[in-house]
Coordinates of C-alpha atoms in Angstrom, one line a residue:
Chain B
M1 CA -17.2 27.7 -9.5
S2 CA -19.7 30.3 -8.5
D3 CA -21.5 28.1 -6.0
G4 CA -20.0 25.9 -3.3
F5 CA -16.6 25.4 -1.9
Q6 CA -13.7 23.6 -3.6
I7 CA -11.8 21.2 -1.4
I8 CA -8.5 19.9 -2.4
V9 CA -7.5 16.6 -0.9
G10 CA -4.1 15.3 -1.7
P11 CA -1.7 15.8 -3.1
Q12 CA -0.2 12.4 -2.9
H13 CA -1.4 8.9 -2.3
P14 CA 1.5 6.4 -2.6
A15 CA -0.2 3.1 -3.1
L16 CA 0.8 2.0 -6.6
K17 CA 2.0 4.0 -9.5
E18 CA -1.0 6.3 -9.1
P19 CA -0.8 9.0 -6.4
E20 CA -3.8 11.1 -6.5
S21 CA -5.0 14.6 -5.7
F22 CA -8.7 15.2 -5.4
T23 CA -10.6 18.5 -5.8
F24 CA -14.0 18.3 -4.4
T25 CA -16.7 20.9 -5.0
V26 CA -19.0 21.0 -2.0
D27 CA -22.5 22.4 -1.4
G28 CA -22.8 22.7 2.4
E29 CA -21.9 19.2 3.7
N30 CA -22.5 17.4 0.4
V31 CA -19.9 16.7 -2.3
V32 CA -21.4 17.6 -5.7
K33 CA -18.3 17.1 -7.9
A34 CA -15.0 15.3 -7.5
E35 CA -12.0 15.6 -9.8
V36 CA -8.9 13.5 -9.7
R37 CA -5.4 14.4 -10.7
I38 CA -2.8 11.6 -10.8
G39 CA 0.9 11.5 -11.5
Y40 CA 2.6 12.7 -8.3
A41 CA 4.6 9.5 -7.6
H42 CA 5.6 9.0 -11.2
K43 CA 9.1 7.5 -11.3
G44 CA 9.5 6.3 -14.8
I45 CA 9.5 2.6 -14.1
E46 CA 8.4 1.5 -17.6
K47 CA 11.2 3.5 -19.2
L48 CA 13.7 2.3 -16.7
A49 CA 12.6 -1.3 -17.4
E50 CA 13.8 -0.9 -21.0
T51 CA 17.3 -0.3 -19.8
K52 CA 17.6 -3.4 -17.6
T53 CA 17.8 -7.1 -18.5
Y54 CA 14.8 -9.4 -17.9
I55 CA 16.3 -10.8 -14.7
Q56 CA 17.4 -7.3 -13.4
N57 CA 13.8 -6.1 -13.9
I58 CA 12.3 -8.5 -11.3
P59 CA 13.4 -6.4 -8.3
L60 CA 12.2 -3.3 -10.1
V61 CA 8.8 -4.7 -10.9
E62 CA 8.5 -5.9 -7.3
R63 CA 8.8 -2.3 -6.2
I64 CA 5.9 -1.0 -8.3
C65 CA 3.8 -1.7 -5.2
G66 CA 5.2 -2.8 -1.9
I67 CA 1.9 -4.3 -0.7
C68 CA 0.9 -6.4 -3.7
N69 CA 4.5 -7.0 -4.8
V70 CA 3.7 -10.7 -5.3
A71 CA 1.0 -9.9 -7.9
H72 CA 3.4 -7.7 -9.9
T73 CA 6.3 -10.1 -9.9
L74 CA 4.0 -13.0 -10.7
C75 CA 2.5 -11.1 -13.5
Y76 CA 6.0 -10.1 -14.8
C77 CA 7.5 -13.6 -14.6
Q78 CA 4.4 -15.2 -16.2
N79 CA 4.6 -12.6 -19.0
I80 CA 8.2 -13.5 -19.8
E81 CA 7.4 -17.2 -19.6
Y82 CA 4.6 -16.6 -22.2
L83 CA 7.3 -15.1 -24.4
Y84 CA 9.3 -18.3 -24.2
G85 CA 6.1 -20.3 -24.6
K86 CA 7.2 -22.7 -21.9
E87 CA 5.2 -24.3 -19.1
I88 CA 6.9 -24.0 -15.7
P89 CA 7.1 -26.9 -13.2
R90 CA 3.8 -27.7 -11.5
R91 CA 5.3 -27.4 -8.0
A92 CA 6.4 -23.9 -8.7
E93 CA 2.9 -23.0 -9.7
Y94 CA 1.5 -24.3 -6.4
L95 CA 4.2 -22.3 -4.5
R96 CA 3.2 -19.2 -6.4
V97 CA -0.4 -19.7 -5.4
I98 CA 0.7 -20.1 -1.7
I99 CA 2.7 -16.9 -1.6
E100 CA 0.1 -15.0 -3.6
E101 CA -2.6 -16.0 -1.2
L102 CA -0.4 -15.2 1.8
N103 CA 0.1 -11.8 0.3
R104 CA -3.7 -11.4 -0.2
I105 CA -4.3 -12.2 3.5
H106 CA -1.8 -9.6 4.6
S107 CA -3.2 -7.0 2.2
H108 CA -6.9 -7.6 3.1
L109 CA -6.1 -7.6 6.9
L110 CA -4.2 -4.4 6.5
W111 CA -7.2 -2.9 4.7
V112 CA -9.7 -3.9 7.4
G113 CA -7.5 -2.2 9.9
V114 CA -7.1 0.9 7.9
A115 CA -10.9 1.1 7.3
G116 CA -11.4 0.8 11.1
H117 CA -8.9 3.7 11.5
E118 CA -10.6 5.9 9.0
V119 CA -13.9 5.7 10.7
G120 CA -12.3 6.3 14.1
F121 CA -12.3 2.7 15.4
D122 CA -8.7 2.5 16.3
T123 CA -9.1 -0.5 18.5
L124 CA -9.9 -2.6 15.4
F125 CA -6.9 -1.1 13.7
M126 CA -4.5 -2.1 16.4
L127 CA -6.0 -5.6 16.9
V128 CA -6.0 -6.4 13.2
W129 CA -2.5 -5.2 12.7
R130 CA -1.4 -7.2 15.7
D131 CA -2.8 -10.4 14.1
R132 CA -1.5 -9.4 10.7
E133 CA 2.0 -10.0 12.2
V134 CA 1.2 -13.8 12.1
V135 CA 1.0 -13.7 8.3
M136 CA 4.1 -11.4 8.1
D137 CA 6.1 -14.0 10.1
L138 CA 4.9 -16.8 7.7
I139 CA 6.0 -14.7 4.7
E140 CA 9.3 -14.0 6.3
A141 CA 9.8 -17.7 7.1
M142 CA 9.0 -18.7 3.5
T143 CA 10.9 -16.0 1.6
G144 CA 13.3 -14.3 4.0
N145 CA 11.6 -10.9 3.8
R146 CA 8.6 -9.5 5.5
V147 CA 7.2 -7.3 2.7
S148 CA 9.1 -7.6 -0.6
T149 CA 9.2 -11.3 -1.0
A150 CA 11.6 -11.7 -4.0
L151 CA 10.3 -15.3 -4.4
M152 CA 9.4 -15.2 -8.1
T153 CA 11.9 -15.7 -10.9
V154 CA 11.5 -16.3 -14.6
G155 CA 10.9 -20.0 -14.8
G156 CA 9.6 -20.7 -11.3
V157 CA 10.3 -19.7 -7.7
R158 CA 13.5 -19.4 -5.7
R159 CA 12.7 -21.2 -2.5
D160 CA 10.8 -24.4 -1.6
V161 CA 8.5 -25.1 1.3
T162 CA 10.2 -27.5 3.7
P163 CA 8.2 -29.9 6.0
E164 CA 9.0 -27.7 9.0
L165 CA 7.7 -24.6 7.2
E166 CA 4.6 -26.5 6.1
Q167 CA 3.8 -27.2 9.7
K168 CA 4.3 -23.5 10.5
L169 CA 2.1 -22.5 7.7
R170 CA -0.7 -24.9 8.8
K171 CA -0.5 -23.6 12.4
G172 CA -0.5 -20.0 11.2
M173 CA -3.5 -20.6 9.0
D174 CA -5.4 -22.0 12.0
I175 CA -4.6 -18.9 14.1
L176 CA -5.5 -16.6 11.2
E177 CA -8.8 -18.3 10.5
E178 CA -9.9 -18.1 14.1
R179 CA -8.9 -14.4 14.3
T180 CA -10.6 -13.6 11.0
K181 CA -13.8 -15.2 12.2
Y182 CA -13.8 -12.8 15.1
Y183 CA -13.2 -9.8 12.8
R184 CA -16.0 -11.0 10.6
K185 CA -18.3 -11.0 13.6
V186 CA -17.1 -7.5 14.5
V187 CA -17.7 -6.2 11.0
L188 CA -21.2 -7.7 10.8
D189 CA -22.3 -6.8 14.3
E190 CA -20.5 -3.7 15.5
R191 CA -23.0 -0.8 15.3
S192 CA -20.5 2.0 15.3
L193 CA -18.8 0.4 12.2
L194 CA -22.0 -0.4 10.4
Q195 CA -23.3 3.2 10.7
R196 CA -20.2 4.5 8.9
L197 CA -20.2 1.8 6.2
I198 CA -23.8 0.9 5.2
G199 CA -25.0 3.1 2.3
V200 CA -21.7 5.0 2.0
G201 CA -19.7 5.0 -1.2
R202 CA -22.5 3.7 -3.4
L203 CA -21.4 2.1 -6.7
T204 CA -24.1 0.3 -8.6
S205 CA -23.3 -2.7 -10.8
A206 CA -24.1 -0.6 -14.0
E207 CA -21.5 1.9 -12.8
V208 CA -19.0 -0.8 -12.2
V209 CA -19.3 -1.9 -15.8
E210 CA -19.3 1.6 -17.1
H211 CA -16.1 2.6 -15.3
S212 CA -14.4 -0.8 -15.5
A213 CA -13.9 -1.1 -11.8
V214 CA -12.0 -4.2 -10.7
G215 CA -11.3 -6.4 -7.7
P216 CA -13.2 -6.2 -4.4
T217 CA -14.7 -2.9 -5.5
A218 CA -16.5 -4.6 -8.4
R219 CA -17.3 -7.7 -6.5
A220 CA -19.0 -5.8 -3.7
S221 CA -21.4 -4.5 -6.4
G222 CA -22.5 -8.0 -7.4
I223 CA -20.1 -8.4 -10.4
K224 CA -18.4 -11.8 -10.2
S225 CA -15.2 -10.9 -11.9
D226 CA -12.0 -12.5 -10.7
V227 CA -9.1 -13.3 -13.0
R228 CA -8.4 -16.4 -10.9
S229 CA -11.6 -18.0 -12.1
D230 CA -12.1 -16.2 -15.4
D231 CA -8.7 -16.8 -16.8
P232 CA -6.9 -19.2 -14.4
Y233 CA -3.1 -18.8 -14.1
A234 CA -0.5 -20.6 -12.0
A235 CA -2.3 -23.4 -10.2
H236 CA -5.6 -21.6 -9.9
D237 CA -7.2 -24.0 -12.4
E238 CA -6.8 -26.8 -9.8
V239 CA -7.1 -25.0 -6.5
P240 CA -10.8 -24.6 -5.7
F241 CA -12.2 -21.3 -4.3
N242 CA -15.4 -19.4 -4.3
V243 CA -15.6 -16.0 -6.0
I244 CA -16.9 -13.8 -3.2
S245 CA -19.4 -11.2 -4.2
Y246 CA -21.9 -9.1 -2.3
D247 CA -24.7 -7.0 -3.7
S248 CA -24.9 -4.2 -1.2
C249 CA -22.9 -1.9 -3.6
D250 CA -21.4 0.1 -0.7
L251 CA -18.5 0.1 1.7
F252 CA -20.0 -2.5 3.9
G253 CA -20.1 -4.9 1.0
R254 CA -16.4 -4.1 0.2
T255 CA -15.5 -4.9 3.8
V256 CA -17.4 -8.1 3.8
V257 CA -15.9 -9.2 0.5
R258 CA -12.4 -8.6 1.7
V259 CA -12.9 -10.4 5.0
D260 CA -14.5 -13.4 3.2
E261 CA -11.8 -13.5 0.6
T262 CA -9.3 -13.8 3.5
F263 CA -11.1 -17.1 4.4
E264 CA -10.9 -18.3 0.8
A265 CA -7.2 -17.4 0.7
I266 CA -6.6 -19.4 3.9
N267 CA -8.4 -22.4 2.4
Q268 CA -6.4 -22.1 -0.8
V269 CA -3.1 -22.2 1.1
R270 CA -4.3 -25.3 2.9
Y271 CA -5.4 -27.0 -0.3
C272 CA -2.0 -26.2 -1.9
L273 CA -0.1 -27.7 1.1
D274 CA -2.3 -30.8 0.9
H275 CA -2.0 -31.4 -2.8
M276 CA 1.5 -30.0 -3.6
P277 CA 3.1 -32.1 -6.3
S278 CA 6.7 -33.1 -6.0
G279 CA 9.3 -32.1 -8.5
P280 CA 11.6 -29.2 -9.3
I281 CA 10.7 -25.6 -8.4
R282 CA 12.5 -23.8 -11.2
M283 CA 13.2 -24.3 -14.8
R284 CA 16.3 -22.6 -16.3
L285 CA 15.5 -20.5 -19.3
P286 CA 18.0 -18.8 -21.7
N287 CA 18.6 -15.1 -21.0
T288 CA 17.2 -13.9 -24.2
P289 CA 13.5 -14.6 -24.9
P290 CA 12.4 -14.9 -28.5
R291 CA 11.0 -11.9 -30.4
G292 CA 7.3 -11.3 -29.7
E293 CA 4.8 -9.8 -27.4
A294 CA 2.8 -11.1 -24.5
V295 CA 0.1 -9.9 -22.1
S296 CA -0.4 -11.4 -18.6
R297 CA -3.2 -10.9 -16.1
V298 CA -3.1 -11.5 -12.4
E299 CA -5.7 -11.0 -9.7
A300 CA -3.9 -8.7 -7.2
P301 CA -5.4 -8.0 -3.8
R302 CA -6.9 -4.8 -5.2
G303 CA -8.1 -6.2 -8.5
E304 CA -6.9 -7.1 -12.0
D305 CA -3.3 -6.3 -12.8
I306 CA -2.2 -6.3 -16.5
H307 CA 1.3 -6.4 -17.8
Y308 CA 2.3 -6.2 -21.5
V309 CA 5.8 -6.8 -22.8
R310 CA 7.3 -6.5 -26.3
S311 CA 10.6 -8.3 -26.9
N312 CA 12.9 -7.5 -29.9
G313 CA 15.2 -10.5 -29.5
T314 CA 17.7 -8.9 -27.1
D315 CA 18.1 -9.4 -23.4
K316 CA 16.2 -6.2 -22.6
P317 CA 12.5 -5.6 -23.2
E318 CA 11.7 -3.1 -26.0
R319 CA 8.5 -2.0 -24.3
Y320 CA 7.0 -2.7 -20.9
K321 CA 3.5 -1.5 -19.9
I322 CA 1.9 -1.9 -16.6
R323 CA -1.7 -1.3 -15.6
A324 CA -2.2 -1.6 -11.9
P325 CA -5.7 -2.1 -10.4
T326 CA -6.1 1.2 -8.6
L327 CA -6.1 3.0 -12.0
G328 CA -9.1 0.9 -13.0
N329 CA -10.9 1.9 -9.8
L330 CA -10.1 5.6 -9.9
S331 CA -12.9 6.7 -12.2
A332 CA -15.3 4.5 -10.2
L333 CA -14.0 6.3 -7.1
V334 CA -15.0 9.7 -8.7
E335 CA -18.5 8.2 -9.2
M336 CA -18.7 7.1 -5.5
L337 CA -17.7 10.6 -4.4
T338 CA -20.4 12.4 -6.4
S339 CA -23.8 13.1 -4.8
K340 CA -26.7 12.3 -7.2
G341 CA -30.4 12.0 -6.5
D342 CA -31.0 10.5 -3.1
Y343 CA -27.4 9.5 -2.7
Q344 CA -25.5 12.2 -0.7
V345 CA -21.8 12.1 -0.1
R346 CA -20.8 14.0 3.1
I347 CA -17.4 15.6 3.6
A348 CA -17.0 13.4 6.7
D349 CA -17.3 10.3 4.5
I350 CA -14.5 11.3 2.1
P351 CA -11.6 9.5 4.0
V352 CA -13.4 6.2 4.3
I353 CA -14.6 6.3 0.7
L354 CA -11.1 7.0 -0.5
A355 CA -9.8 4.2 1.6
G356 CA -12.6 2.0 0.3
I357 CA -10.9 1.1 -3.0
D358 CA -7.8 0.3 -1.0
P359 CA -5.4 2.9 -2.3
C360 CA -3.5 2.9 1.1
M361 CA -4.1 6.5 2.0
C362 CA -3.2 5.6 5.5
C363 CA 0.4 6.7 5.6
M364 CA 1.0 10.2 4.4
D365 CA 0.9 13.8 5.1
R366 CA -2.2 15.2 3.5
S367 CA -4.1 18.4 3.8
V368 CA -7.4 19.6 2.6
R369 CA -7.9 23.1 1.3
F370 CA -11.3 24.8 1.3
V371 CA -11.6 27.5 -1.3
E372 CA -14.5 29.9 -1.6
P373 CA -13.7 31.9 -4.7
A374 CA -16.6 34.3 -4.4
K375 CA -15.2 35.7 -1.2
D376 CA -11.6 35.0 -2.2
R377 CA -11.2 33.0 1.0
E378 CA -9.4 29.7 1.6
W379 CA -8.4 27.6 4.6
M380 CA -6.7 24.4 5.3
L381 CA -7.6 21.2 7.2
D382 CA -4.9 18.7 7.5
W383 CA -5.6 14.9 7.3
E384 CA -5.8 14.6 11.1
Q385 CA -8.3 17.5 11.4
L386 CA -10.3 16.0 8.6
K387 CA -10.4 12.7 10.4
Q388 CA -11.4 14.5 13.7
Y389 CA -14.1 16.3 11.7
S390 CA -15.3 13.0 10.3
R391 CA -15.5 11.4 13.7
R392 CA -17.6 14.2 15.2
N393 CA -20.3 13.8 12.5
Chain R
M1 CA 18.2 23.8 27.6
G2 CA 18.6 20.7 29.7
L3 CA 14.9 20.4 30.5
V4 CA 13.8 21.2 26.9
N5 CA 16.2 18.7 25.5
W6 CA 15.0 16.1 27.9
A7 CA 11.4 16.7 26.9
R8 CA 12.3 16.6 23.3
R9 CA 14.1 13.3 23.7
K10 CA 11.2 11.8 25.6
S11 CA 8.5 12.8 23.1
P12 CA 9.7 12.9 19.5
W13 CA 6.6 13.5 17.4
L14 CA 6.8 12.1 13.9
V15 CA 5.4 13.2 10.6
H16 CA 5.5 10.6 7.9
F17 CA 5.9 11.6 4.3
N18 CA 6.0 9.4 1.3
T19 CA 7.8 10.9 -1.6
G20 CA 6.3 8.5 -4.1
G21 CA 7.7 5.2 -3.0
C22 CA 6.2 1.8 -3.4
N23 CA 4.5 1.7 0.0
A24 CA 6.5 -1.1 1.4
C25 CA 8.5 1.2 3.8
D26 CA 5.2 2.9 4.8
I27 CA 3.6 -0.3 6.0
E28 CA 6.8 -1.2 7.9
V29 CA 6.8 2.3 9.5
L30 CA 3.2 1.7 10.5
A31 CA 4.0 -1.8 11.7
A32 CA 6.7 -0.4 13.9
L33 CA 4.0 1.8 15.6
M34 CA 1.7 -1.2 16.0
P35 CA 1.3 -3.3 19.2
R36 CA 4.1 -5.8 18.5
Y37 CA 6.9 -3.4 18.0
D38 CA 5.3 -0.4 19.7
L39 CA 7.6 2.5 18.8
E40 CA 5.3 4.6 21.0
R41 CA 7.1 3.3 24.0
F42 CA 9.8 5.8 23.1
G43 CA 7.2 8.6 23.2
A44 CA 7.0 8.7 19.4
V45 CA 3.6 9.6 18.1
L46 CA 2.6 9.9 14.5
K47 CA 1.2 13.3 13.7
G48 CA -0.6 14.6 10.7
S49 CA 0.8 18.0 10.4
P50 CA 4.5 19.0 9.9
R51 CA 4.0 22.0 12.2
H52 CA 3.4 19.7 15.2
A53 CA 6.3 17.4 14.5
D54 CA 10.0 17.2 15.5
V55 CA 11.0 14.3 13.2
L56 CA 10.3 14.0 9.5
V57 CA 10.2 10.4 8.5
V58 CA 10.6 10.2 4.7
T59 CA 10.1 7.1 2.6
G60 CA 10.4 6.6 -1.1
P61 CA 12.6 8.1 -3.8
V62 CA 12.4 11.8 -4.2
N63 CA 11.0 12.5 -7.7
M64 CA 10.6 15.8 -9.5
Q65 CA 6.9 16.2 -8.6
I66 CA 7.6 15.8 -4.9
R67 CA 10.8 17.8 -4.6
D68 CA 9.1 21.2 -4.0
R69 CA 6.6 19.7 -1.6
I70 CA 9.2 18.0 0.6
I71 CA 11.2 21.2 0.8
R72 CA 8.0 23.1 1.8
I73 CA 7.1 20.5 4.4
Y74 CA 10.6 20.6 5.8
E75 CA 10.4 24.4 6.0
Q76 CA 7.1 24.3 7.7
M77 CA 8.5 22.3 10.6
A78 CA 9.6 24.2 13.7
S79 CA 13.3 24.1 14.5
P80 CA 15.1 22.1 15.8
K81 CA 14.0 19.5 13.3
F82 CA 15.3 16.1 12.3
V83 CA 15.0 14.1 9.2
V84 CA 15.0 10.3 9.1
S85 CA 15.4 8.7 5.6
V86 CA 13.8 5.3 5.6
G87 CA 14.7 2.7 3.0
N88 CA 17.2 2.4 0.2
C89 CA 15.4 4.4 -2.4
C90 CA 15.1 7.4 0.0
N91 CA 18.8 7.1 0.9
S92 CA 20.2 6.7 -2.5
S93 CA 17.3 6.2 -5.0
G94 CA 17.9 2.4 -4.8
V95 CA 16.3 0.3 -7.4
Y96 CA 15.0 3.4 -9.3
R97 CA 18.6 4.7 -9.8
G98 CA 18.8 6.0 -13.4
A99 CA 15.1 6.8 -13.8
Y100 CA 14.5 10.1 -15.4
Q101 CA 12.2 11.4 -12.7
V102 CA 14.1 10.4 -9.6
Y103 CA 16.7 12.4 -7.6
P104 CA 19.8 10.4 -6.3
G105 CA 18.7 10.7 -2.7
L106 CA 16.8 12.6 -0.1
D107 CA 20.0 14.3 1.1
S108 CA 20.4 16.0 -2.3
V109 CA 17.2 17.9 -1.5
I110 CA 17.1 18.5 2.3
P111 CA 19.6 17.7 5.1
V112 CA 19.2 14.2 6.6
D113 CA 20.1 13.2 10.2
A114 CA 19.6 9.4 10.2
Y115 CA 19.6 6.8 7.4
I116 CA 17.8 3.5 7.8
Y117 CA 18.9 0.9 5.3
G118 CA 16.8 -1.9 3.9
C119 CA 14.3 -2.4 1.1
P120 CA 12.1 -2.2 3.1
P121 CA 13.8 -2.0 6.5
K122 CA 12.3 -4.3 9.1
P123 CA 10.4 -2.6 11.9
E124 CA 13.3 -3.4 14.3
A125 CA 15.7 -1.5 12.0
I126 CA 13.3 1.5 12.0
I127 CA 13.1 1.4 15.8
N128 CA 16.9 1.2 15.9
G129 CA 17.2 4.2 13.6
V130 CA 14.8 6.3 15.7
A131 CA 16.7 5.2 18.9
A132 CA 20.0 6.3 17.3
L133 CA 18.4 9.6 16.5
L134 CA 17.3 10.0 20.1
G135 CA 20.9 9.3 21.2
K136 CA 22.0 12.0 18.8
I137 CA 19.5 14.5 20.3
K138 CA 20.9 13.7 23.7
E139 CA 24.4 14.5 22.6
M140 CA 23.1 17.6 21.1
G141 CA 22.0 18.8 24.4
Q142 CA 25.4 18.4 25.9
T143 CA 27.2 20.3 23.2
P144 CA 26.4 23.9 22.4
K145 CA 26.3 23.4 18.7
E146 CA 23.0 22.3 17.2
T147 CA 24.5 20.2 14.5
S148 CA 26.1 16.9 15.1
P149 CA 27.4 14.1 12.8
Q150 CA 24.9 12.0 10.9
V151 CA 24.0 8.6 12.2
T152 CA 23.4 5.4 10.3
A153 CA 21.3 2.6 11.6

């Protein structure tokens, strides 16, 4: 690089299987080139899955991602059920939708808080995380755990919703709806937030298609793609919801999409509670699925999650392949971080654009290294300093 | 020593490092710092740089890519320094045991002062672990030796 600095942001980002390190080439304040390097949090889950039985793999798959663990376990269990070619009880499918949407509410609220934090609006961060405890309590009441739910199993779910829990869920949904309305108002009206979000992290709908972006990132660019409506699984063929999309193609759109999806999730939980069929919640299946292969898709909070399994007739999978949504959004992220034409990416906007695809960059030690090879000079900015810098500008 | 130790006990600054875990422990560590649980009432503040911190809070299984980085971060911290290992996979590689990329536990790489069990541990457990560590720092001030037995919360 003869012109411009190189900035290294990273090295780890722990969200899914894809930690990232970014190298930015900057010209003054503008980022002209972004490169991504992944693989820091590689643990070998796919290989490990081949050494465990199908039931033993459920806790492992749950720990691919702690935040969207329901999406991964749902995708896994569905996949194994596809191998058997069996339909699971309808009540179990409704319960799966309930826990999936509770998980989505928790993930989206978490993201709104983190986005507030990245732009220096810590009051929003604290308030959203306080109200997020409501949904964490509901998840704990329903499954016994706050984060890793362990509700899914091959052939159904492990726990039922009792009438007392149903009352709790309805009450919790009312509180969450009221609070989310307030946050929607804040997101739409608060000027200090709007100035940091509008026009930042631009991704046109043509770029979404080109880079195969998924989830709220794609929907904020006007692409109405959602596995729940395109290829309904569990009870999503019966539970009505609107695919939220927004055409502003920037971070503001991504925020609005996530907040509005929270409302949809709340309404889906209510619909499931109203229309829950009675019956068993689990179907016993033999330990060994028949020989074959299957692919299953689930709309995780961050986008489309794809699992593939090949069975060779034993009680362990022969091959397991996982594609988590952040991988789909990474190349689109590089596009968002590159200045082109009238679209300028400033260094100060890097944290919030990175957070924009929801890779959970909130919780790690990170540092930024500025390198100027011409003068053989380099210096470091840690994540805190970068955030301070981003707030001054 | 008494005054320094008192100050250290009243304001343990944390640096949080994820060694490639699933993020569940990370959101619980953050939740412990949020208004409901409010770990900050013990004076604990999350800092970005290991050079500012007294306590290294580690989550996630230590994998081969991270090993050198965690050692470097540990060495960057000023002494006396304390390490809290949060979650089963950080304590003993947990569900990832047997994976080709994962070390058996954080204590095989750097010395650990407090272990917090759970997958993920609840925020209450994390607060309990930090409080146990603070008790340990208090004991440390009363004995001349800077090392004391490990605590488990």
